[in-house]
Amino acid sequence: MSVYSMTGYASAQYGATAEGAEAPAGNRRLGLEIRSVNSRFLDLSFRLPDELRAHEPALRTLLTSRLKRGKVEVRAAIESEDGGALPQPSPQQLQRLVSAQDTIQAWLPNARPLSVSDALRLCSTGDGDRAQDWGSVLPALAGQALEAMVQARAREGERLADMLHDRLQQLRALAQTATPLIPQLVEQQRQRFVERWKEAMALAEGAVAPEAAQDRALTEATAFAIRIDVAEEVTRLDSHLVEIERLLKKGGEIGKRLDFLIQELHREANTLGSKSAALELTRISVDMKVLIEQMREQVQNIE
């Protein structure tokens, strides 16, 4: 299964100029756009003309069947193929408008007369079955646009997965670099404690038992080794990297789990830095946090 981004865009049109099709409402064209950006949940919004408002529930059902997360906006517009030319009311339409106006003014004498713009608007939308005509093609048009957007999200998701794989390899290399540094640091510190023990014995001139001084030095060296040991952090970090790789291979709805694992990676990198006893370990911790932050930004876009 693919990894899907929450970012995508697609559009589709249906009208007199569409190949092999003819607009159901004469010379008008239906255009539909779907835009999607990242969000914690699935957030749908619709901007539809009045003729299509009744079909919003069907569009919502279609989108929820394919999308799990993201802020998704659906826009639809009905345009005229003749470049916005004024409608040509028929004499019958005008007669009906005049008759309706006379009836209304007989009951409501203060009602204002119809203007030219009112007449044009009423004549252009007076065909009562237009909404039903558009509704017959809207589901197929929305399905076409939705499929195109899902494919766009899959392509973007593939790019994000490739970037995450690259960062995972870099993090694993840094962890492997940090692991052999710990025994070296412990041995260096043990040597320092032994030297300090010898200096203390020379200054004490027998006032302190050699065995007690040596035990104290070894105790301090052991405590230091425990304090700077990051083997546990490196092991947990590696297990998180393995789990992230598994999720990327599995695909599907993995964004929330990836976000949690990124938080855990950041925690282990912080702990490694707090235990740092050498400049090299500090540098490794900083480099890890930079890579993890880059991953966090991209994971926010994964469904």
Short mmCIF file of C-alpha atoms in Angstrom, two decimals:
data_model
loop_
_atom_site.label_atom_id
_atom_site.label_comp_id
_atom_site.label_asym_id
_atom_site.label_seq_id
_atom_site.Cartn_x
_atom_site.Cartn_y
_atom_site.Cartn_z
CA MET A 1 0.00 0.00 0.00
CA SER A 2 1.23 3.48 -0.86
CA VAL A 3 2.13 6.30 1.50
CA TYR A 4 -0.22 9.22 0.91
CA SER A 5 0.44 12.90 1.41
CA MET A 6 -2.41 15.10 2.62
CA THR A 7 -1.50 17.73 0.02
CA GLY A 8 -3.10 17.46 -3.39
CA TYR A 9 -5.10 19.16 -6.10
CA ALA A 10 -7.24 18.00 -9.03
CA SER A 11 -9.91 19.39 -11.32
CA ALA A 12 -12.40 18.06 -13.85
CA GLN A 13 -14.86 19.58 -16.31
CA TYR A 14 -18.02 18.47 -18.06
CA GLY A 15 -19.68 20.47 -20.83
CA ALA A 16 -20.39 20.96 -24.49
CA THR A 17 -16.65 21.02 -25.30
CA ALA A 18 -15.93 17.74 -23.50
CA GLU A 19 -14.97 14.99 -25.91
CA GLY A 20 -17.81 12.60 -26.59
CA ALA A 21 -20.19 14.48 -24.28
CA GLU A 22 -22.72 17.24 -24.44
CA ALA A 23 -23.64 19.51 -21.59
CA PRO A 24 -27.00 18.62 -20.06
CA ALA A 25 -27.98 22.26 -19.81
CA GLY A 26 -27.41 23.55 -23.30
CA ASN A 27 -24.24 25.57 -23.65
CA ARG A 28 -23.20 25.58 -19.99
CA ARG A 29 -20.17 23.84 -18.50
CA LEU A 30 -19.65 22.33 -15.04
CA GLY A 31 -16.20 22.68 -13.47
CA LEU A 32 -15.12 21.02 -10.22
CA GLU A 33 -11.92 21.42 -8.14
CA ILE A 34 -10.68 19.51 -5.09
CA ARG A 35 -7.89 20.94 -2.94
CA SER A 36 -6.33 19.26 0.08
CA VAL A 37 -3.81 20.34 2.74
CA ASN A 38 -2.66 18.75 5.98
CA SER A 39 -4.91 18.55 9.04
CA ARG A 40 -5.13 16.40 12.16
CA PHE A 41 -8.50 15.04 11.04
CA LEU A 42 -10.67 14.92 7.91
CA ASP A 43 -12.17 18.39 7.48
CA LEU A 44 -14.46 18.81 4.44
CA SER A 45 -15.80 22.09 3.09
CA PHE A 46 -17.92 22.73 -0.01
CA ARG A 47 -18.43 25.79 -2.18
CA LEU A 48 -21.26 24.87 -4.52
CA PRO A 49 -23.74 26.89 -6.59
CA ASP A 50 -27.36 26.74 -5.48
CA GLU A 51 -28.20 24.29 -8.27
CA LEU A 52 -25.80 21.71 -6.78
CA ARG A 53 -26.34 22.35 -3.07
CA ALA A 54 -28.65 19.36 -2.71
CA HIS A 55 -25.86 17.02 -3.81
CA GLU A 56 -23.46 17.96 -0.99
CA PRO A 57 -24.30 14.86 1.15
CA ALA A 58 -23.49 12.54 -1.78
CA LEU A 59 -20.18 14.35 -2.36
CA ARG A 60 -19.36 14.11 1.34
CA THR A 61 -19.99 10.36 1.30
CA LEU A 62 -17.78 9.94 -1.77
CA LEU A 63 -14.87 11.85 -0.20
CA THR A 64 -15.02 10.09 3.18
CA SER A 65 -14.88 6.72 1.40
CA ARG A 66 -11.41 7.53 -0.03
CA LEU A 67 -9.84 10.10 2.32
CA LYS A 68 -8.99 9.68 6.00
CA ARG A 69 -7.22 12.92 6.95
CA GLY A 70 -6.71 16.40 5.54
CA LYS A 71 -8.47 19.72 5.13
CA VAL A 72 -10.32 19.22 1.84
CA GLU A 73 -12.16 21.92 -0.09
CA VAL A 74 -14.49 21.15 -3.00
CA ARG A 75 -15.43 23.96 -5.38
CA ALA A 76 -17.89 23.70 -8.24
CA ALA A 77 -18.95 26.33 -10.78
CA ILE A 78 -21.36 26.36 -13.68
CA GLU A 79 -20.14 28.54 -16.51
CA SER A 80 -21.50 29.50 -19.90
CA GLU A 81 -19.67 28.24 -22.99
CA ASP A 82 -20.48 31.43 -24.90
CA GLY A 83 -18.15 33.56 -22.79
CA GLY A 84 -20.79 34.95 -20.46
CA ALA A 85 -23.22 36.26 -23.11
CA LEU A 86 -26.56 37.45 -21.80
CA PRO A 87 -29.40 34.92 -21.88
CA GLN A 88 -32.11 35.43 -24.50
CA PRO A 89 -35.49 35.22 -22.75
CA SER A 90 -38.26 33.80 -24.89
CA PRO A 91 -41.59 35.66 -25.27
CA GLN A 92 -43.25 32.89 -23.28
CA GLN A 93 -40.85 33.39 -20.37
CA LEU A 94 -41.42 37.14 -20.40
CA GLN A 95 -45.20 36.66 -20.50
CA ARG A 96 -45.00 34.38 -17.45
CA LEU A 97 -42.90 36.97 -15.61
CA VAL A 98 -45.37 39.77 -16.41
CA SER A 99 -48.29 37.63 -15.30
CA ALA A 100 -46.52 36.72 -12.06
CA GLN A 101 -45.64 40.37 -11.43
CA ASP A 102 -49.25 41.48 -11.95
CA THR A 103 -50.52 38.83 -9.54
CA ILE A 104 -47.97 39.76 -6.85
CA GLN A 105 -48.62 43.50 -7.15
CA ALA A 106 -52.36 42.91 -6.91
CA TRP A 107 -51.80 41.44 -3.48
CA LEU A 108 -48.75 43.55 -2.58
CA PRO A 109 -49.21 47.01 -4.11
CA ASN A 110 -45.92 48.28 -2.64
CA ALA A 111 -43.84 45.53 -4.31
CA ARG A 112 -41.31 47.03 -6.73
CA PRO A 113 -41.51 46.15 -10.43
CA LEU A 114 -39.08 43.68 -11.94
CA SER A 115 -35.89 45.20 -13.36
CA VAL A 116 -34.09 44.07 -16.49
CA SER A 117 -31.44 42.31 -14.37
CA ASP A 118 -34.18 40.53 -12.39
CA ALA A 119 -35.79 39.33 -15.61
CA LEU A 120 -32.47 38.09 -17.04
CA ARG A 121 -31.59 36.29 -13.82
CA LEU A 122 -34.98 34.61 -13.53
CA CYS A 123 -34.99 33.57 -17.16
CA SER A 124 -31.45 32.14 -16.92
CA THR A 125 -32.31 30.01 -13.86
CA GLY A 126 -35.92 29.35 -14.56
CA ASP A 127 -35.43 25.91 -16.07
CA GLY A 128 -36.53 23.78 -13.15
CA ASP A 129 -34.80 20.57 -14.22
CA ARG A 130 -31.27 21.95 -14.64
CA ALA A 131 -30.17 21.00 -11.15
CA GLN A 132 -31.36 17.45 -11.73
CA ASP A 133 -29.50 17.36 -15.07
CA TRP A 134 -26.24 18.45 -13.43
CA GLY A 135 -26.85 16.00 -10.62
CA SER A 136 -26.87 13.14 -13.11
CA VAL A 137 -23.23 13.84 -14.08
CA LEU A 138 -21.89 15.34 -10.84
CA PRO A 139 -21.05 12.01 -9.07
CA ALA A 140 -19.00 10.75 -12.04
CA LEU A 141 -17.25 14.11 -12.39
CA ALA A 142 -16.45 14.24 -8.66
CA GLY A 143 -15.19 10.65 -8.78
CA GLN A 144 -12.88 11.53 -11.67
CA ALA A 145 -11.45 14.53 -9.81
CA LEU A 146 -11.12 12.57 -6.57
CA GLU A 147 -9.21 9.76 -8.29
CA ALA A 148 -6.82 12.29 -9.84
CA MET A 149 -6.24 13.93 -6.45
CA VAL A 150 -5.63 10.58 -4.73
CA GLN A 151 -3.00 9.78 -7.36
CA ALA A 152 -1.40 13.20 -6.81
CA ARG A 153 -1.33 12.55 -3.05
CA ALA A 154 0.26 9.15 -3.69
CA ARG A 155 3.02 10.71 -5.82
CA GLU A 156 3.72 13.31 -3.14
CA GLY A 157 3.64 10.59 -0.49
CA GLU A 158 6.24 8.59 -2.39
CA ARG A 159 8.52 11.61 -2.42
CA LEU A 160 8.03 12.09 1.34
CA ALA A 161 8.75 8.40 1.99
CA ASP A 162 12.01 8.63 0.01
CA MET A 163 13.08 11.64 2.06
CA LEU A 164 12.26 9.85 5.32
CA HIS A 165 14.24 6.76 4.25
CA ASP A 166 17.24 8.98 3.57
CA ARG A 167 16.99 10.62 7.03
CA LEU A 168 16.61 7.20 8.66
CA GLN A 169 19.87 6.04 7.11
CA GLN A 170 21.65 9.16 8.33
CA LEU A 171 20.29 8.69 11.87
CA ARG A 172 21.38 5.06 11.91
CA ALA A 173 24.89 6.09 10.78
CA LEU A 174 25.11 8.67 13.58
CA ALA A 175 23.98 6.08 16.15
CA GLN A 176 26.63 3.65 14.94
CA THR A 177 29.22 6.41 15.26
CA ALA A 178 28.19 7.15 18.87
CA THR A 179 28.25 3.53 20.09
CA PRO A 180 32.05 2.92 20.07
CA LEU A 181 32.75 6.30 21.64
CA ILE A 182 31.41 5.24 25.05
CA PRO A 183 34.02 2.55 25.88
CA GLN A 184 36.75 4.96 24.81
CA LEU A 185 35.40 7.68 27.12
CA VAL A 186 35.07 5.22 30.02
CA GLU A 187 38.65 4.03 29.58
CA GLN A 188 39.94 7.62 29.39
CA GLN A 189 38.07 8.53 32.57
CA ARG A 190 39.33 5.42 34.35
CA GLN A 191 42.88 6.42 33.53
CA ARG A 192 42.22 9.90 34.94
CA PHE A 193 40.88 8.44 38.19
CA VAL A 194 43.91 6.14 38.51
CA GLU A 195 46.28 9.10 37.99
CA ARG A 196 44.37 11.15 40.56
CA TRP A 197 44.59 8.17 42.95
CA LYS A 198 48.35 7.98 42.52
CA GLU A 199 48.69 11.73 43.08
CA ALA A 200 46.53 11.52 46.19
CA MET A 201 48.59 8.65 47.58
CA ALA A 202 51.81 10.58 47.03
CA LEU A 203 50.44 13.63 48.87
CA ALA A 204 48.93 11.59 51.70
CA GLU A 205 52.26 9.92 52.50
CA GLY A 206 50.61 6.88 54.03
CA ALA A 207 47.79 8.72 55.83
CA VAL A 208 45.23 6.91 53.68
CA ALA A 209 45.18 3.15 53.13
CA PRO A 210 46.08 2.29 49.51
CA GLU A 211 43.23 -0.20 49.29
CA ALA A 212 40.62 2.38 50.38
CA ALA A 213 41.92 5.00 47.96
CA GLN A 214 41.92 2.52 45.11
CA ASP A 215 38.36 1.37 45.92
CA ARG A 216 37.21 4.98 45.95
CA ALA A 217 38.80 5.63 42.55
CA LEU A 218 37.22 2.52 41.03
CA THR A 219 33.82 3.44 42.48
CA GLU A 220 34.00 6.89 40.90
CA ALA A 221 35.02 5.39 37.56
CA THR A 222 32.12 2.91 37.68
CA ALA A 223 29.60 5.65 38.50
CA PHE A 224 30.92 7.72 35.62
CA ALA A 225 30.59 4.79 33.22
CA ILE A 226 26.97 4.23 34.25
CA ARG A 227 26.16 7.93 33.99
CA ILE A 228 27.41 8.33 30.41
CA ASP A 229 26.30 4.96 29.07
CA VAL A 230 23.93 5.59 26.13
CA ALA A 231 23.61 1.99 24.97
CA GLU A 232 19.97 1.91 26.09
CA GLU A 233 19.14 5.12 24.24
CA VAL A 234 20.86 3.91 21.08
CA THR A 235 18.98 0.59 21.26
CA ARG A 236 15.62 2.32 21.65
CA LEU A 237 16.45 4.77 18.88
CA ASP A 238 17.32 1.90 16.55
CA SER A 239 14.03 0.12 17.38
CA HIS A 240 12.11 3.31 16.52
CA LEU A 241 13.95 3.53 13.20
CA VAL A 242 13.03 -0.07 12.41
CA GLU A 243 9.37 0.61 13.22
CA ILE A 244 9.30 3.72 11.03
CA GLU A 245 10.75 1.73 8.13
CA ARG A 246 8.10 -0.95 8.67
CA LEU A 247 5.29 1.63 8.60
CA LEU A 248 6.63 3.26 5.45
CA LYS A 249 6.72 -0.14 3.77
CA LYS A 250 3.19 -0.93 4.97
CA GLY A 251 1.73 2.42 3.84
CA GLY A 252 -1.88 3.48 4.32
CA GLU A 253 -3.04 5.65 7.20
CA ILE A 254 0.24 5.91 9.14
CA GLY A 255 0.68 9.65 9.74
CA LYS A 256 -0.38 9.70 13.42
CA ARG A 257 1.83 6.72 14.34
CA LEU A 258 4.78 8.27 12.54
CA ASP A 259 4.23 11.51 14.43
CA PHE A 260 4.38 9.63 17.75
CA LEU A 261 7.57 7.80 16.77
CA ILE A 262 9.20 11.08 15.74
CA GLN A 263 8.51 12.41 19.24
CA GLU A 264 10.17 9.33 20.72
CA LEU A 265 13.21 9.77 18.47
CA HIS A 266 13.56 13.36 19.63
CA ARG A 267 13.38 12.22 23.27
CA GLU A 268 16.19 9.69 22.80
CA ALA A 269 18.36 12.25 20.99
CA ASN A 270 17.84 14.71 23.85
CA THR A 271 18.80 12.08 26.43
CA LEU A 272 21.91 11.19 24.45
CA GLY A 273 22.91 14.86 24.45
CA SER A 274 22.29 15.25 28.19
CA LYS A 275 24.59 12.27 28.89
CA SER A 276 27.29 13.63 26.62
CA ALA A 277 30.74 13.64 28.17
CA ALA A 278 32.58 14.66 25.02
CA LEU A 279 32.24 17.24 22.28
CA GLU A 280 31.87 14.51 19.66
CA LEU A 281 28.79 13.05 21.38
CA THR A 282 27.28 16.52 21.69
CA ARG A 283 27.76 17.07 17.97
CA ILE A 284 26.12 13.72 17.18
CA SER A 285 23.14 14.62 19.37
CA VAL A 286 22.71 17.98 17.64
CA ASP A 287 22.96 16.41 14.18
CA MET A 288 20.35 13.84 15.18
CA LYS A 289 17.92 16.51 16.38
CA VAL A 290 18.31 18.45 13.12
CA LEU A 291 17.46 15.33 11.09
CA ILE A 292 14.54 14.45 13.36
CA GLU A 293 13.11 17.96 13.05
CA GLN A 294 13.30 17.68 9.26
CA MET A 295 11.41 14.39 9.50
CA ARG A 296 8.80 15.92 11.79
CA GLU A 297 8.00 18.66 9.26
CA GLN A 298 7.43 16.11 6.50
CA VAL A 299 5.50 13.63 8.64
CA GLN A 300 2.94 16.37 9.33
CA ASN A 301 1.90 16.02 5.67
CA ILE A 302 1.43 12.23 5.67
CA GLU A 303 -2.12 10.91 5.88
#
